[in-house]
Structures are given as structure tokens and as C-alpha cells.
Short mmCIF file of N, CA, C and O in Angstrom, two decimals:
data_model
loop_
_atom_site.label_atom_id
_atom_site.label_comp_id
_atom_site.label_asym_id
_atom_site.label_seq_id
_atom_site.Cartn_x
_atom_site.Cartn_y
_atom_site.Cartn_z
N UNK A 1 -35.98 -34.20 -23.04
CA UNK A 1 -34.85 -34.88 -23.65
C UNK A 1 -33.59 -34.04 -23.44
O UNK A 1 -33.62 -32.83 -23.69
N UNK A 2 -32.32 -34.73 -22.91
CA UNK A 2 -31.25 -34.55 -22.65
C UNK A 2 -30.40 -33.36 -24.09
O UNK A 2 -30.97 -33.21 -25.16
N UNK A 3 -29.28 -32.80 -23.83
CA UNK A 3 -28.43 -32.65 -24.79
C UNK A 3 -27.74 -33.98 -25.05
O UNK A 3 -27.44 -34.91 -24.30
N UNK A 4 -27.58 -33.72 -26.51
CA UNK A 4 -27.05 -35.32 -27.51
C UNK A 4 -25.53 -35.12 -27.34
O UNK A 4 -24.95 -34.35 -28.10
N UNK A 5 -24.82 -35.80 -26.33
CA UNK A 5 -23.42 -35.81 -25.94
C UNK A 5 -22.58 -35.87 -27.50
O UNK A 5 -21.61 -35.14 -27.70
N UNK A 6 -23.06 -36.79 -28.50
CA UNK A 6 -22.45 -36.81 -29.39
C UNK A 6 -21.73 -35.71 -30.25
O UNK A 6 -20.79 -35.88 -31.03
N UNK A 7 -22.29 -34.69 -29.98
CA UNK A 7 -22.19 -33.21 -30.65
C UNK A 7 -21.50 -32.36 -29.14
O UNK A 7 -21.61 -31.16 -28.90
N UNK A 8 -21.11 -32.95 -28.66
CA UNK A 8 -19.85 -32.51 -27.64
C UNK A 8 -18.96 -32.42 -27.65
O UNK A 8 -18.27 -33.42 -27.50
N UNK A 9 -18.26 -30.90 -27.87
CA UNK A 9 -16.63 -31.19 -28.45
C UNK A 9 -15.74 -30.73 -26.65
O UNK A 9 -14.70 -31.23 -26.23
N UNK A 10 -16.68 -29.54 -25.88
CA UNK A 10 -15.58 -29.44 -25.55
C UNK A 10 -16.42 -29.36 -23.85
O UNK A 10 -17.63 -29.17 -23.99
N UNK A 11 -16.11 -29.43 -22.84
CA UNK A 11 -16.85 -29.60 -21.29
C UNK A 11 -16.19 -28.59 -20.67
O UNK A 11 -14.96 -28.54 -20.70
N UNK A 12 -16.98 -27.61 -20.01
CA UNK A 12 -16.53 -26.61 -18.88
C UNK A 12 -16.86 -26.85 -17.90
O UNK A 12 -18.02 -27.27 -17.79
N UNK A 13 -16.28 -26.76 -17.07
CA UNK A 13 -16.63 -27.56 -15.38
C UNK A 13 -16.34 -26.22 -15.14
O UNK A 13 -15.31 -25.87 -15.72
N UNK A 14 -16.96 -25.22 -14.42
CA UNK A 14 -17.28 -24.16 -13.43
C UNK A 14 -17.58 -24.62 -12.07
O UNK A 14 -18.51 -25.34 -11.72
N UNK A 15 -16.34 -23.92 -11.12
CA UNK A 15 -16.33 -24.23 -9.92
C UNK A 15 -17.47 -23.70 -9.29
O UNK A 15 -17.74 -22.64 -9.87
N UNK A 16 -18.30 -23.94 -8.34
CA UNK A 16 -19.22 -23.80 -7.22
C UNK A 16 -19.03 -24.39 -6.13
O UNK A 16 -19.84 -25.11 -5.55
N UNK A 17 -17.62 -24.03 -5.68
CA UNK A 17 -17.22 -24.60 -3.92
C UNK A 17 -17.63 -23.24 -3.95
O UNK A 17 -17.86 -22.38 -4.80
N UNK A 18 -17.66 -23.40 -2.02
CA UNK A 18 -18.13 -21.94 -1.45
C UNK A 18 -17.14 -21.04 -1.57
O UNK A 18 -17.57 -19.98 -1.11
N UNK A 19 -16.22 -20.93 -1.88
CA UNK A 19 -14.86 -19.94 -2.20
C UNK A 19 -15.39 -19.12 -3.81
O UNK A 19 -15.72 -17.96 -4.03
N UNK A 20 -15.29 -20.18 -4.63
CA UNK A 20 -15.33 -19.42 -5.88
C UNK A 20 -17.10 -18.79 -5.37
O UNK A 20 -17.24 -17.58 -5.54
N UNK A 21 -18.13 -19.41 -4.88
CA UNK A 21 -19.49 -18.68 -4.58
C UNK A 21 -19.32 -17.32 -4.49
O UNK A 21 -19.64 -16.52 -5.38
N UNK A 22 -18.71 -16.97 -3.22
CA UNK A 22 -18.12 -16.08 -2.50
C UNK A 22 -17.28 -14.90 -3.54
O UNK A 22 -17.17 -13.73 -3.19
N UNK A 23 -16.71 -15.42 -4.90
CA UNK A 23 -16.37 -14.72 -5.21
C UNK A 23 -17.41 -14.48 -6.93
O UNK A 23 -16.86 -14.02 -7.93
N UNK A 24 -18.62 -14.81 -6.92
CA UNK A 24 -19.34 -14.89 -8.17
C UNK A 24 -19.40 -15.95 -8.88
O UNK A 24 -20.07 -15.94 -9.91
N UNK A 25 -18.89 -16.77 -8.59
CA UNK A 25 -18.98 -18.39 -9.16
C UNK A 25 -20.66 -18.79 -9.75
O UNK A 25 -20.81 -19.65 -10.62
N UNK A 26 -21.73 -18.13 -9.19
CA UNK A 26 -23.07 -18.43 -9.63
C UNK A 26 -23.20 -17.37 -10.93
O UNK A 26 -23.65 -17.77 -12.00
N UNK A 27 -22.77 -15.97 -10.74
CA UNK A 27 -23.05 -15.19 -12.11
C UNK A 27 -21.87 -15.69 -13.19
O UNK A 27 -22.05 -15.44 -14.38
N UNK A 28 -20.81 -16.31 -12.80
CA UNK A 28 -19.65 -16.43 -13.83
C UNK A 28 -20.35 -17.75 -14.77
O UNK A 28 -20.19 -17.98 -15.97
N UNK A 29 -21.35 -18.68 -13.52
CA UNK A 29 -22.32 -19.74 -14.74
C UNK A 29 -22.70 -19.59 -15.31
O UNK A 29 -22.62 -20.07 -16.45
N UNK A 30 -23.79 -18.34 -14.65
CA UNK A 30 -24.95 -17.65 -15.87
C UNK A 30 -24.06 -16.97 -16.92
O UNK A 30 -23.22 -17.87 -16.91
N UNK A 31 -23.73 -16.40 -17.50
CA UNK A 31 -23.31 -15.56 -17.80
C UNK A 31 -22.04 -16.08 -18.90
O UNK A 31 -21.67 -15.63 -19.99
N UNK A 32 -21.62 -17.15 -18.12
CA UNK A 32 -20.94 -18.76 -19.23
C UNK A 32 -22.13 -19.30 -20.38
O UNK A 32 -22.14 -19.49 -21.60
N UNK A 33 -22.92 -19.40 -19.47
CA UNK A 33 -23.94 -20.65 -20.58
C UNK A 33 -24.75 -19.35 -21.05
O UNK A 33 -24.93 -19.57 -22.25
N UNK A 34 -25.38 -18.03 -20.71
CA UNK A 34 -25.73 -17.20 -21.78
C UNK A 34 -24.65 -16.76 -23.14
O UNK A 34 -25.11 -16.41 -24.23
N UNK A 35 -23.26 -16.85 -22.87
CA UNK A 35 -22.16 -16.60 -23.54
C UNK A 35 -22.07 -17.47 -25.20
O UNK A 35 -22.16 -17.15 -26.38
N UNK A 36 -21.76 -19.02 -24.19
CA UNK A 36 -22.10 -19.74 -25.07
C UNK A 36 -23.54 -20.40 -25.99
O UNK A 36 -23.44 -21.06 -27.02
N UNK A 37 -24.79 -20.03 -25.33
CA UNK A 37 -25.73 -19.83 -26.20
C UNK A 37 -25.79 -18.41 -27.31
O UNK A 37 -26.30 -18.40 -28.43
N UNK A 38 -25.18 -17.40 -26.66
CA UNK A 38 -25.37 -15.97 -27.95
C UNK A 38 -24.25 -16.26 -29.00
O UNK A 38 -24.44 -15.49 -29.94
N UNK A 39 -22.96 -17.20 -29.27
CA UNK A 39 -22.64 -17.75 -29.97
C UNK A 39 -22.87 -19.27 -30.81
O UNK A 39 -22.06 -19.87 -31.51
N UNK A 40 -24.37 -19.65 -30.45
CA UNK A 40 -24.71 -21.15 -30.90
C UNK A 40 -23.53 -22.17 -30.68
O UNK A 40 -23.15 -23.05 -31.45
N UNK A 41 -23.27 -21.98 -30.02
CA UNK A 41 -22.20 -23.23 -29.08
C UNK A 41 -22.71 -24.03 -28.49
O UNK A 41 -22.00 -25.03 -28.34
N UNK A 42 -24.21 -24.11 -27.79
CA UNK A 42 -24.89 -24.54 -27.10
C UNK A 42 -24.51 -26.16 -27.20
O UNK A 42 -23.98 -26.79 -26.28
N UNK A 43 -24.94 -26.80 -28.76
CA UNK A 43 -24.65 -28.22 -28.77
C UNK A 43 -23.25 -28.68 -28.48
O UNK A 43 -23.06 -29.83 -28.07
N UNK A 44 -22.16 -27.74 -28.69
CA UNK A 44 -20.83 -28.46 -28.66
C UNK A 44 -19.72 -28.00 -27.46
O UNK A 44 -18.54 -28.32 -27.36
N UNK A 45 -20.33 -27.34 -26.80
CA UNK A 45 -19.98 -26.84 -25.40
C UNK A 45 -20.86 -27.30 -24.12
O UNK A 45 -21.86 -26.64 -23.82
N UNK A 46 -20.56 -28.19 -23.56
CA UNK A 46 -21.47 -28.38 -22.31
C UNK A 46 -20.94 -27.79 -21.43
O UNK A 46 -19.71 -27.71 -21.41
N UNK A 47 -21.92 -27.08 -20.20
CA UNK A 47 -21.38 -26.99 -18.79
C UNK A 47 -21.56 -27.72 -17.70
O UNK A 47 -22.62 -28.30 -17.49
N UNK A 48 -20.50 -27.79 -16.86
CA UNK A 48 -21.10 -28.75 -15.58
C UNK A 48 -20.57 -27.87 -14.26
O UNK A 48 -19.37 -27.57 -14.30
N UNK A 49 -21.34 -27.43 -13.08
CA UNK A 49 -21.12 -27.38 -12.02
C UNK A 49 -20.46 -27.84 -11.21
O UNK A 49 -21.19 -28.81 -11.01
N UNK A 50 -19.34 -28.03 -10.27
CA UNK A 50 -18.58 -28.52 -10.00
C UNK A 50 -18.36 -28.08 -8.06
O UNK A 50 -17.68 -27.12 -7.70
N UNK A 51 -18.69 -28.49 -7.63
CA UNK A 51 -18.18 -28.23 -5.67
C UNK A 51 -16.37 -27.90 -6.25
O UNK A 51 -15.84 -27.70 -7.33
N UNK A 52 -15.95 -27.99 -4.92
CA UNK A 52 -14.83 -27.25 -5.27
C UNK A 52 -13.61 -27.97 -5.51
O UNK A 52 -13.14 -28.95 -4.94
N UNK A 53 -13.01 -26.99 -6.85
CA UNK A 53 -11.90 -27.96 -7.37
C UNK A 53 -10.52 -28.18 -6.30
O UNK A 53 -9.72 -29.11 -6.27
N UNK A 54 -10.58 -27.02 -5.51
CA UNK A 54 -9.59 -27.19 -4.46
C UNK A 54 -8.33 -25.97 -5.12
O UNK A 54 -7.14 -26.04 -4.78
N UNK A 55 -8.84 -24.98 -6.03
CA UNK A 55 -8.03 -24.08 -6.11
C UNK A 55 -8.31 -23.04 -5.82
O UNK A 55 -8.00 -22.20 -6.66
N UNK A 56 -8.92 -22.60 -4.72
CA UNK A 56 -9.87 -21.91 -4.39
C UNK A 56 -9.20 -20.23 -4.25
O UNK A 56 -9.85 -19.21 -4.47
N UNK A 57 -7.82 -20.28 -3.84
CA UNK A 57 -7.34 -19.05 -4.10
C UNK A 57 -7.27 -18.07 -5.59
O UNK A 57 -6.91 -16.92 -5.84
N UNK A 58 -7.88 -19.30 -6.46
CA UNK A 58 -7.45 -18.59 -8.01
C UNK A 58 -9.12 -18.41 -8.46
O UNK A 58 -9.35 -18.36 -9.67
N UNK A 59 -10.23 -18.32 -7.55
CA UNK A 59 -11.61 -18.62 -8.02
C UNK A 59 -11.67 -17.10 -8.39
O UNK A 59 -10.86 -16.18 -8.29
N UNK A 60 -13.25 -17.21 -8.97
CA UNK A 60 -14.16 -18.48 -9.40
C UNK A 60 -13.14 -19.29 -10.85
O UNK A 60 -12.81 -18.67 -11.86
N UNK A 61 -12.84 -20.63 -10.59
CA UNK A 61 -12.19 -21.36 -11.80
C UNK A 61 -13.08 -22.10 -12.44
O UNK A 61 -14.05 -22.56 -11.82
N UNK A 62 -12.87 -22.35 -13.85
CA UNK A 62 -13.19 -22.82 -14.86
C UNK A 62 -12.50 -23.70 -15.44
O UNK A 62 -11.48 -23.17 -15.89
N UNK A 63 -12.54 -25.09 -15.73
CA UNK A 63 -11.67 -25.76 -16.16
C UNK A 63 -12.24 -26.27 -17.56
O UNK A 63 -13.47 -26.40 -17.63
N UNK A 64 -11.41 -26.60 -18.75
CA UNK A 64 -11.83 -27.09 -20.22
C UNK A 64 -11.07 -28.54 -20.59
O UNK A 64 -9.89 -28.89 -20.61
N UNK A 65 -12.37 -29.19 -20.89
CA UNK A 65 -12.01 -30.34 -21.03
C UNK A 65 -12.38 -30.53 -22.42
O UNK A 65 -13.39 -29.96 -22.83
N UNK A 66 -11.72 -31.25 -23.18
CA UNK A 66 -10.07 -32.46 -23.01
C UNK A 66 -9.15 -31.97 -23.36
O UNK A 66 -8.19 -32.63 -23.73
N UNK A 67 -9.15 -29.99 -23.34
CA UNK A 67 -7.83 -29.14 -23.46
C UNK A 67 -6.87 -29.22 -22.45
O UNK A 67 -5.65 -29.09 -22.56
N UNK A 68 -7.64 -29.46 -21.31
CA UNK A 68 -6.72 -29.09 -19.89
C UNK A 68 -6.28 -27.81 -19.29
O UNK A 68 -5.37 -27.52 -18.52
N UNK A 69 -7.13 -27.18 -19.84
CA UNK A 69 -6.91 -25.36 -19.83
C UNK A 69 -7.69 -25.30 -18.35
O UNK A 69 -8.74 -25.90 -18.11
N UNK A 70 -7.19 -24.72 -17.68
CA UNK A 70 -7.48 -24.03 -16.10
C UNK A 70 -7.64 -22.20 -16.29
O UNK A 70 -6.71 -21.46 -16.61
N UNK A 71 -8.65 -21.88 -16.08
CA UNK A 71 -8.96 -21.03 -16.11
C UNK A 71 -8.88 -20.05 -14.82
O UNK A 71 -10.06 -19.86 -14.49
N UNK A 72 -8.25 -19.53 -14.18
CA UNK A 72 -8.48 -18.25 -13.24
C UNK A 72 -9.37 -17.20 -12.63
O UNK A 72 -9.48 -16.66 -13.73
N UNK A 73 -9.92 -16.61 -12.03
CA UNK A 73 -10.27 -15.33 -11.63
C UNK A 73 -11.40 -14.93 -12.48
O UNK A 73 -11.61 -13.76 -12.79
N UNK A 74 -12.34 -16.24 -12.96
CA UNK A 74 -13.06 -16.40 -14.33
C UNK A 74 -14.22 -15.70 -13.75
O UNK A 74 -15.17 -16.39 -13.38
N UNK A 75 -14.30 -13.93 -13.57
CA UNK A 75 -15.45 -13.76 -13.64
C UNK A 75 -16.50 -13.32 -14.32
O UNK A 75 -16.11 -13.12 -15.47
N UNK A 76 -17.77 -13.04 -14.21
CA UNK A 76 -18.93 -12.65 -15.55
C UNK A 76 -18.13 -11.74 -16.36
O UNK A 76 -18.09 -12.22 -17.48
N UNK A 77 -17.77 -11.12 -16.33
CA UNK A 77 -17.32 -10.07 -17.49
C UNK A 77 -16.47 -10.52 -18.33
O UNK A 77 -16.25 -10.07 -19.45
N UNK A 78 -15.87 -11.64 -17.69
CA UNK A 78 -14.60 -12.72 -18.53
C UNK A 78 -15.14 -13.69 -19.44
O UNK A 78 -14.52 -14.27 -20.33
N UNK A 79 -16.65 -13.86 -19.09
CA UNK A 79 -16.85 -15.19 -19.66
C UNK A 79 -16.99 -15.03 -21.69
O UNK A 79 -16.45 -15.78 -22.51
N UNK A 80 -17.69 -14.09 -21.92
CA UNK A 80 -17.79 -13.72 -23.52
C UNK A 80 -16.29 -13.91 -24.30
O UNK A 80 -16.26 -14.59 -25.33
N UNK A 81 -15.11 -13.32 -23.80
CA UNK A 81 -14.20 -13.55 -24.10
C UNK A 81 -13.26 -14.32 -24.53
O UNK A 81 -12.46 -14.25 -25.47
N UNK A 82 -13.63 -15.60 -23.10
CA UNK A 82 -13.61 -16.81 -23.22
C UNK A 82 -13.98 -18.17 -24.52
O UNK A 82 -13.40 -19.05 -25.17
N UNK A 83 -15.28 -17.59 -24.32
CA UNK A 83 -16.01 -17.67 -25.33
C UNK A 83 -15.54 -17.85 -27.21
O UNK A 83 -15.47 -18.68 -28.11
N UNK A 84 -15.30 -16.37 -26.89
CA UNK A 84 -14.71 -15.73 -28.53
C UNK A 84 -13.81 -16.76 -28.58
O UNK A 84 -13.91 -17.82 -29.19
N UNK A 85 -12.82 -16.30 -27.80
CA UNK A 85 -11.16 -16.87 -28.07
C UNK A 85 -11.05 -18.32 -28.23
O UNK A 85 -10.64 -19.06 -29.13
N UNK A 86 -11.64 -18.50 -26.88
CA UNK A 86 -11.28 -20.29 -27.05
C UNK A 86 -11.84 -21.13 -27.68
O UNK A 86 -11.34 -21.83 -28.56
N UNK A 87 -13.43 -21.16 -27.14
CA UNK A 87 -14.50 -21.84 -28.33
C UNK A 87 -14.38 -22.07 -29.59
O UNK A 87 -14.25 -23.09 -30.27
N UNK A 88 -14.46 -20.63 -29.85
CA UNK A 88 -14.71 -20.03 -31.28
C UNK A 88 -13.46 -20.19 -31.72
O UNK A 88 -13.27 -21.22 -32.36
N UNK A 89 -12.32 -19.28 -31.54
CA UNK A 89 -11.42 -19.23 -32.52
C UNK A 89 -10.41 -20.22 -31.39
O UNK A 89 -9.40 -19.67 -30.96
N UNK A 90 -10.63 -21.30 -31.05
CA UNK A 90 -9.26 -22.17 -30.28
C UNK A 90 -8.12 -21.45 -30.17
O UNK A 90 -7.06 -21.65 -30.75
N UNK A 91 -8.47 -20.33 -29.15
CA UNK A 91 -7.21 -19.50 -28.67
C UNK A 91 -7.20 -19.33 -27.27
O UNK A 91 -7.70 -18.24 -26.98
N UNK A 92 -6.83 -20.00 -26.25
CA UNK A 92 -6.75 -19.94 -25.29
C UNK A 92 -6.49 -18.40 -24.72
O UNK A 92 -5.59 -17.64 -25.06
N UNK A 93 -7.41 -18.21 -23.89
CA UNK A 93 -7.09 -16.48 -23.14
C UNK A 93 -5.82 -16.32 -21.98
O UNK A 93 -5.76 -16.14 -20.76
N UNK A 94 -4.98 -16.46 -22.93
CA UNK A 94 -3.80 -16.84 -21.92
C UNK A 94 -3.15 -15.75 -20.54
O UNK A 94 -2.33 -16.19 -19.74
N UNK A 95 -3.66 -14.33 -20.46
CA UNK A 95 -3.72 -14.01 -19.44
C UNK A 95 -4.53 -14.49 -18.52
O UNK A 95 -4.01 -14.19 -17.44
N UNK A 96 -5.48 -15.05 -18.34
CA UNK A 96 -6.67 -15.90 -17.45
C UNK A 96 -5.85 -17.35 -16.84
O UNK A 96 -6.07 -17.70 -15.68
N UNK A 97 -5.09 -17.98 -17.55
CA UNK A 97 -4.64 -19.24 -17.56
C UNK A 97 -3.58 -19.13 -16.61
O UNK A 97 -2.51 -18.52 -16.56
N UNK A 98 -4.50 -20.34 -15.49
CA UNK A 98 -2.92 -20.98 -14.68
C UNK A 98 -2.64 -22.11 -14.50
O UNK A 98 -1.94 -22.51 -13.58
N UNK A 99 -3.33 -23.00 -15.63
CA UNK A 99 -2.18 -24.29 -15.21
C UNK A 99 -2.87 -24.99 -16.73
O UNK A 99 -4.04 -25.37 -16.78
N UNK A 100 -2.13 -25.05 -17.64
CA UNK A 100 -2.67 -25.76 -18.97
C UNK A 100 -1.99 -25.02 -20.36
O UNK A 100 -1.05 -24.22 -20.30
N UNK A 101 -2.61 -25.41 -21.52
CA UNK A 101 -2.09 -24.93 -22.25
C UNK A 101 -2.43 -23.51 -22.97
O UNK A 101 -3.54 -23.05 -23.24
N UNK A 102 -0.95 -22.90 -23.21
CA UNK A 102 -1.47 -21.42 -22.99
C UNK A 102 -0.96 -20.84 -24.60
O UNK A 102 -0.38 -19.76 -24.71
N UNK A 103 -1.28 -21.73 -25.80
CA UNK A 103 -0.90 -20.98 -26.86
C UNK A 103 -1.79 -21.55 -27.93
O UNK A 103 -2.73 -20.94 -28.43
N UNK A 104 -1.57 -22.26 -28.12
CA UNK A 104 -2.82 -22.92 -28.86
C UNK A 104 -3.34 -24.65 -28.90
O UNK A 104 -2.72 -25.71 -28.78
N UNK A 105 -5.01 -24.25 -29.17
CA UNK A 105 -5.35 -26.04 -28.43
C UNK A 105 -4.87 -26.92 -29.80
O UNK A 105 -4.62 -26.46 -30.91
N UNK A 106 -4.82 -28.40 -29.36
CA UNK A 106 -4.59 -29.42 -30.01
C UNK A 106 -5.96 -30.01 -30.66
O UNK A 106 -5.92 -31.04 -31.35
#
């Protein structure tokens, strides 16, 4: 049985074109969805894999949906952070951020 979409607040699309690959795009997943499981986020954070968003100079990117937050240079060591800030306390990591909102979510 599936995760219950209903208890979905917020969607991370993690790039996996061969650019962000190339630059850790497979550990920045792992390392996302271990993030958000060691904070029980699990039900209200989904991840999705994504070929490439076409920003490939700013990889591995991460994008948050229905914030519109674009994430940057998102690699494993970034992802906990992420995590904390945005998830958890809706604070966008605004040095990471290049194209969305960079102060606080709606």
C-alpha cells in the first residue's frame, strides 16, 4: 500500500538528469528521504525523482512544491538543513535558493 497523499503537505522533486547525477543527485536523494524520515516527516513530505529540470548549471536541484522554492547546489550534507529550516520550521534556506521565495513560506 501506497503513501496516503492526503497527509501531503509539501512535494520535493529532486533532480536526476545526468548533470545533477554527475554532481551527487543520487546521494542528495538518499540522504533527502533519510533526512526527512529522522524528522517523522515521512507522511507529509513526499519525494519524487525527476530527469532533468533543465537547470543543470545550479545542480543537483531540488524543487518544493506548492512553495515554489528552487533549491541550488542541494548536496547530501545540505539536505538535514533543509529539512530543519524549511519543513520543520517553514524557513526557507535562503542561501541555497535561486529562484522562489526566500523569506518566509505562505
Amino acid at each position: 500500500m501506497g503513501k496516503d497523499l492526503q497527509k501531503v503537505k509539501r512535494i520535493a522533486f529532486i533532480c536526476n538528469g545526468n548533470s545533477c547525477l554527475k554532481k551527487g543527485a543520487e546521494d542528495t536523494t538518499l540522504q533527502l528521504r533519510a533526512a526527512i524520515s529522522d524528522n517523522n516527516l515521512h507522511e507529509e513530505v513526499h519525494t519524487i525523482r525527476t530527469r532533468c529540470t533543465g537547470q543543470c548549471e545550479h545542480g543537483p536541484i531540488v524543487f518544493i512544491h506548492p512553495d515554489g522554492t528552487w533549491y541550488k547546489e542541494m548536496y547530501p550534507e545540505n539536505t538535514s538543513n533543509l529539512v530543519i529550516s524549511h519543513f520543520l520550521n517553514d524557513k526557507p534556506v535562503s542561501e541555497a535558493i535561486f529562484f522562489g521565495e526566500e523569506t518566509t513560506i505562505r
